[in-house]
Tab-separated table of C-alpha atoms in Angstrom:
chain	number	residue	atom	x	y	z
D	1	LEU	CA	-6.161	-22.467	30.410
D	2	ALA	CA	-3.993	-25.471	31.419
D	3	ARG	CA	-6.604	-27.824	29.842
D	4	ALA	CA	-6.813	-25.945	26.579
D	5	LEU	CA	-2.950	-25.823	26.210
D	6	GLN	CA	-3.025	-29.556	26.539
D	7	GLN	CA	-5.555	-29.849	23.752
D	8	ARG	CA	-3.753	-27.708	21.415
D	9	ARG	CA	-3.245	-29.287	17.999
D	10	PRO	CA	0.090	-29.516	16.391
D	11	ALA	CA	0.933	-26.605	13.897
D	12	VAL	CA	0.174	-27.431	10.265
D	13	ARG	CA	2.560	-26.341	7.340
D	14	ILE	CA	0.998	-24.876	4.387
D	15	SER	CA	2.568	-24.152	0.976
D	16	LEU	CA	1.769	-20.911	-0.723
D	17	PRO	CA	2.161	-20.527	-4.330
D	18	PHE	CA	4.363	-17.473	-3.818
D	19	ALA	CA	6.705	-16.038	-1.679
D	20	MET	CA	5.719	-12.995	0.117
D	21	GLY	CA	8.640	-10.342	0.274
D	22	ALA	CA	11.045	-13.051	-1.209
D	23	ALA	CA	14.055	-12.891	0.898
D	24	LEU	CA	17.538	-12.156	-0.769
D	25	PRO	CA	21.013	-13.403	0.700
D	26	LYS	CA	21.716	-9.804	1.738
D	27	PRO	CA	19.514	-6.616	1.817
D	28	VAL	CA	19.307	-3.921	-1.078
D	29	MET	CA	20.452	-0.816	0.688
D	30	SER	CA	19.867	1.583	-2.012
D	31	THR	CA	17.057	4.026	-1.466
D	32	VAL	CA	14.768	5.909	-3.813
D	33	LEU	CA	14.021	9.407	-2.420
D	34	GLU	CA	11.309	11.609	-3.558
D	35	ARG	CA	10.407	15.212	-2.704
D	36	HIS	CA	7.027	16.865	-3.289
D	37	GLY	CA	6.099	20.458	-2.654
D	38	SER	CA	3.310	22.978	-3.037
D	39	LYS	CA	2.460	26.273	-1.457
D	40	HIS	CA	1.196	24.617	1.627
D	41	PHE	CA	3.087	21.309	1.994
D	42	ARG	CA	6.669	20.018	1.644
D	43	VAL	CA	6.716	16.084	1.576
D	44	GLY	CA	9.547	13.752	1.346
D	45	LEU	CA	9.621	9.719	1.180
D	46	ALA	CA	12.092	7.079	1.134
D	47	GLU	CA	11.973	3.589	-0.484
D	48	LEU	CA	14.086	0.824	0.574
D	49	ASN	CA	13.792	-2.919	-0.527
D	50	GLY	CA	15.720	-4.147	2.329
D	51	TRP	CA	15.706	-8.047	2.117
D	52	ARG	CA	13.011	-8.229	-0.650
D	53	ALA	CA	13.830	-8.999	-4.371
D	54	SER	CA	11.757	-6.182	-5.582
D	55	MET	CA	9.671	-3.197	-4.371
D	56	GLU	CA	6.161	-4.279	-3.749
D	57	ASP	CA	4.821	-1.235	-2.011
D	58	ALA	CA	3.437	1.912	-3.564
D	59	HIS	CA	2.413	5.482	-2.405
D	60	VAL	CA	0.210	8.324	-3.081
D	61	VAL	CA	1.074	11.912	-2.599
D	62	HIS	CA	-1.798	14.291	-3.939
D	63	LEU	CA	-1.497	17.980	-3.135
D	64	ASP	CA	-4.272	20.359	-3.800
D	65	ASP	CA	-3.070	24.147	-3.330
D	66	GLU	CA	-6.685	25.478	-4.064
D	67	ARG	CA	-8.224	23.757	-1.322
D	68	CYS	CA	-5.240	23.669	0.942
D	69	GLU	CA	-5.345	19.949	1.354
D	70	GLY	CA	-3.198	16.952	1.043
D	71	TYR	CA	-3.778	13.234	0.641
D	72	PHE	CA	-1.009	10.677	1.662
D	73	GLY	CA	-0.974	6.948	1.286
D	74	ILE	CA	1.278	3.866	1.649
D	75	LEU	CA	0.151	0.835	-0.031
D	76	ASP	CA	1.700	-2.472	1.122
D	77	GLY	CA	2.251	-4.872	-1.829
D	78	HIS	CA	1.717	-7.950	0.422
D	79	GLY	CA	3.408	-10.394	-2.051
D	80	GLY	CA	3.132	-8.529	-5.306
D	81	ALA	CA	3.255	-5.012	-6.767
D	82	ASP	CA	0.296	-5.452	-9.142
D	83	CYS	CA	-2.440	-4.492	-6.496
D	84	SER	CA	-0.557	-1.706	-4.830
D	85	ALA	CA	0.570	-0.178	-8.094
D	86	TRP	CA	-3.155	-0.423	-9.669
D	87	CYS	CA	-4.738	0.937	-6.584
D	88	SER	CA	-1.963	3.925	-6.223
D	89	LYS	CA	-2.746	4.937	-9.714
D	90	ARG	CA	-6.328	4.674	-9.273
D	91	LEU	CA	-6.516	6.529	-6.191
D	92	GLN	CA	-4.317	9.367	-7.695
D	93	GLU	CA	-6.855	9.728	-10.600
D	94	GLN	CA	-9.857	9.801	-8.176
D	95	LEU	CA	-8.216	12.309	-5.975
D	96	ALA	CA	-7.299	14.419	-9.175
D	97	GLU	CA	-10.979	14.268	-10.361
D	98	GLU	CA	-12.931	14.529	-7.135
D	99	GLY	CA	-10.410	15.997	-4.554
D	100	CYS	CA	-9.663	14.768	-1.209
D	101	PRO	CA	-12.553	13.042	0.690
D	102	THR	CA	-14.134	15.336	3.382
D	103	SER	CA	-14.877	12.932	6.033
D	104	ASP	CA	-13.977	9.512	7.450
D	105	ALA	CA	-16.975	8.041	5.739
D	106	ALA	CA	-15.980	9.500	2.364
D	107	THR	CA	-12.431	8.080	2.786
D	108	LYS	CA	-13.633	4.770	3.463
D	109	LYS	CA	-16.110	4.665	0.720
D	110	MET	CA	-13.342	5.898	-1.607
D	111	VAL	CA	-10.977	3.083	-0.553
D	112	LEU	CA	-13.598	0.198	-0.481
D	113	ASP	CA	-14.899	1.364	-4.093
D	114	ILE	CA	-11.091	1.175	-5.401
D	115	ASP	CA	-10.628	-2.185	-3.672
D	116	ALA	CA	-13.733	-3.493	-5.263
D	117	ALA	CA	-12.737	-2.144	-8.884
D	118	PHE	CA	-9.273	-3.843	-8.495
D	119	LEU	CA	-10.925	-7.100	-7.482
D	120	ALA	CA	-13.162	-6.773	-10.667
D	121	THR	CA	-9.828	-6.671	-12.841
D	122	GLY	CA	-9.197	-10.155	-12.141
D	123	LEU	CA	-5.401	-9.369	-11.442
D	124	THR	CA	-5.373	-10.868	-8.014
């Protein structure tokens, strides 16, 4: 371990073409609150920008009373709102069309399919 530490290379600075979560001089403390309800669920959520210049995250709340099921998701914008907003909208549409996935494998397939569809749009 001591030898590996001695051979460690110095850190390299890289520049990115965007500033992920661009920081403000002081945090935005206003909060967006939402409430959703159905026969089987009561759900609340809150969005807070904090130090970011804009909200980059998105969320999904899908409630299906007929099947007594719900699907809840938080999509992190990671430097931009385009991906999280697009994927949130598509996820809502797919859940409305097909209902909630019935297994972990089906959930994984749904998410990966939506991810591939977003990448195909060229919006990245």
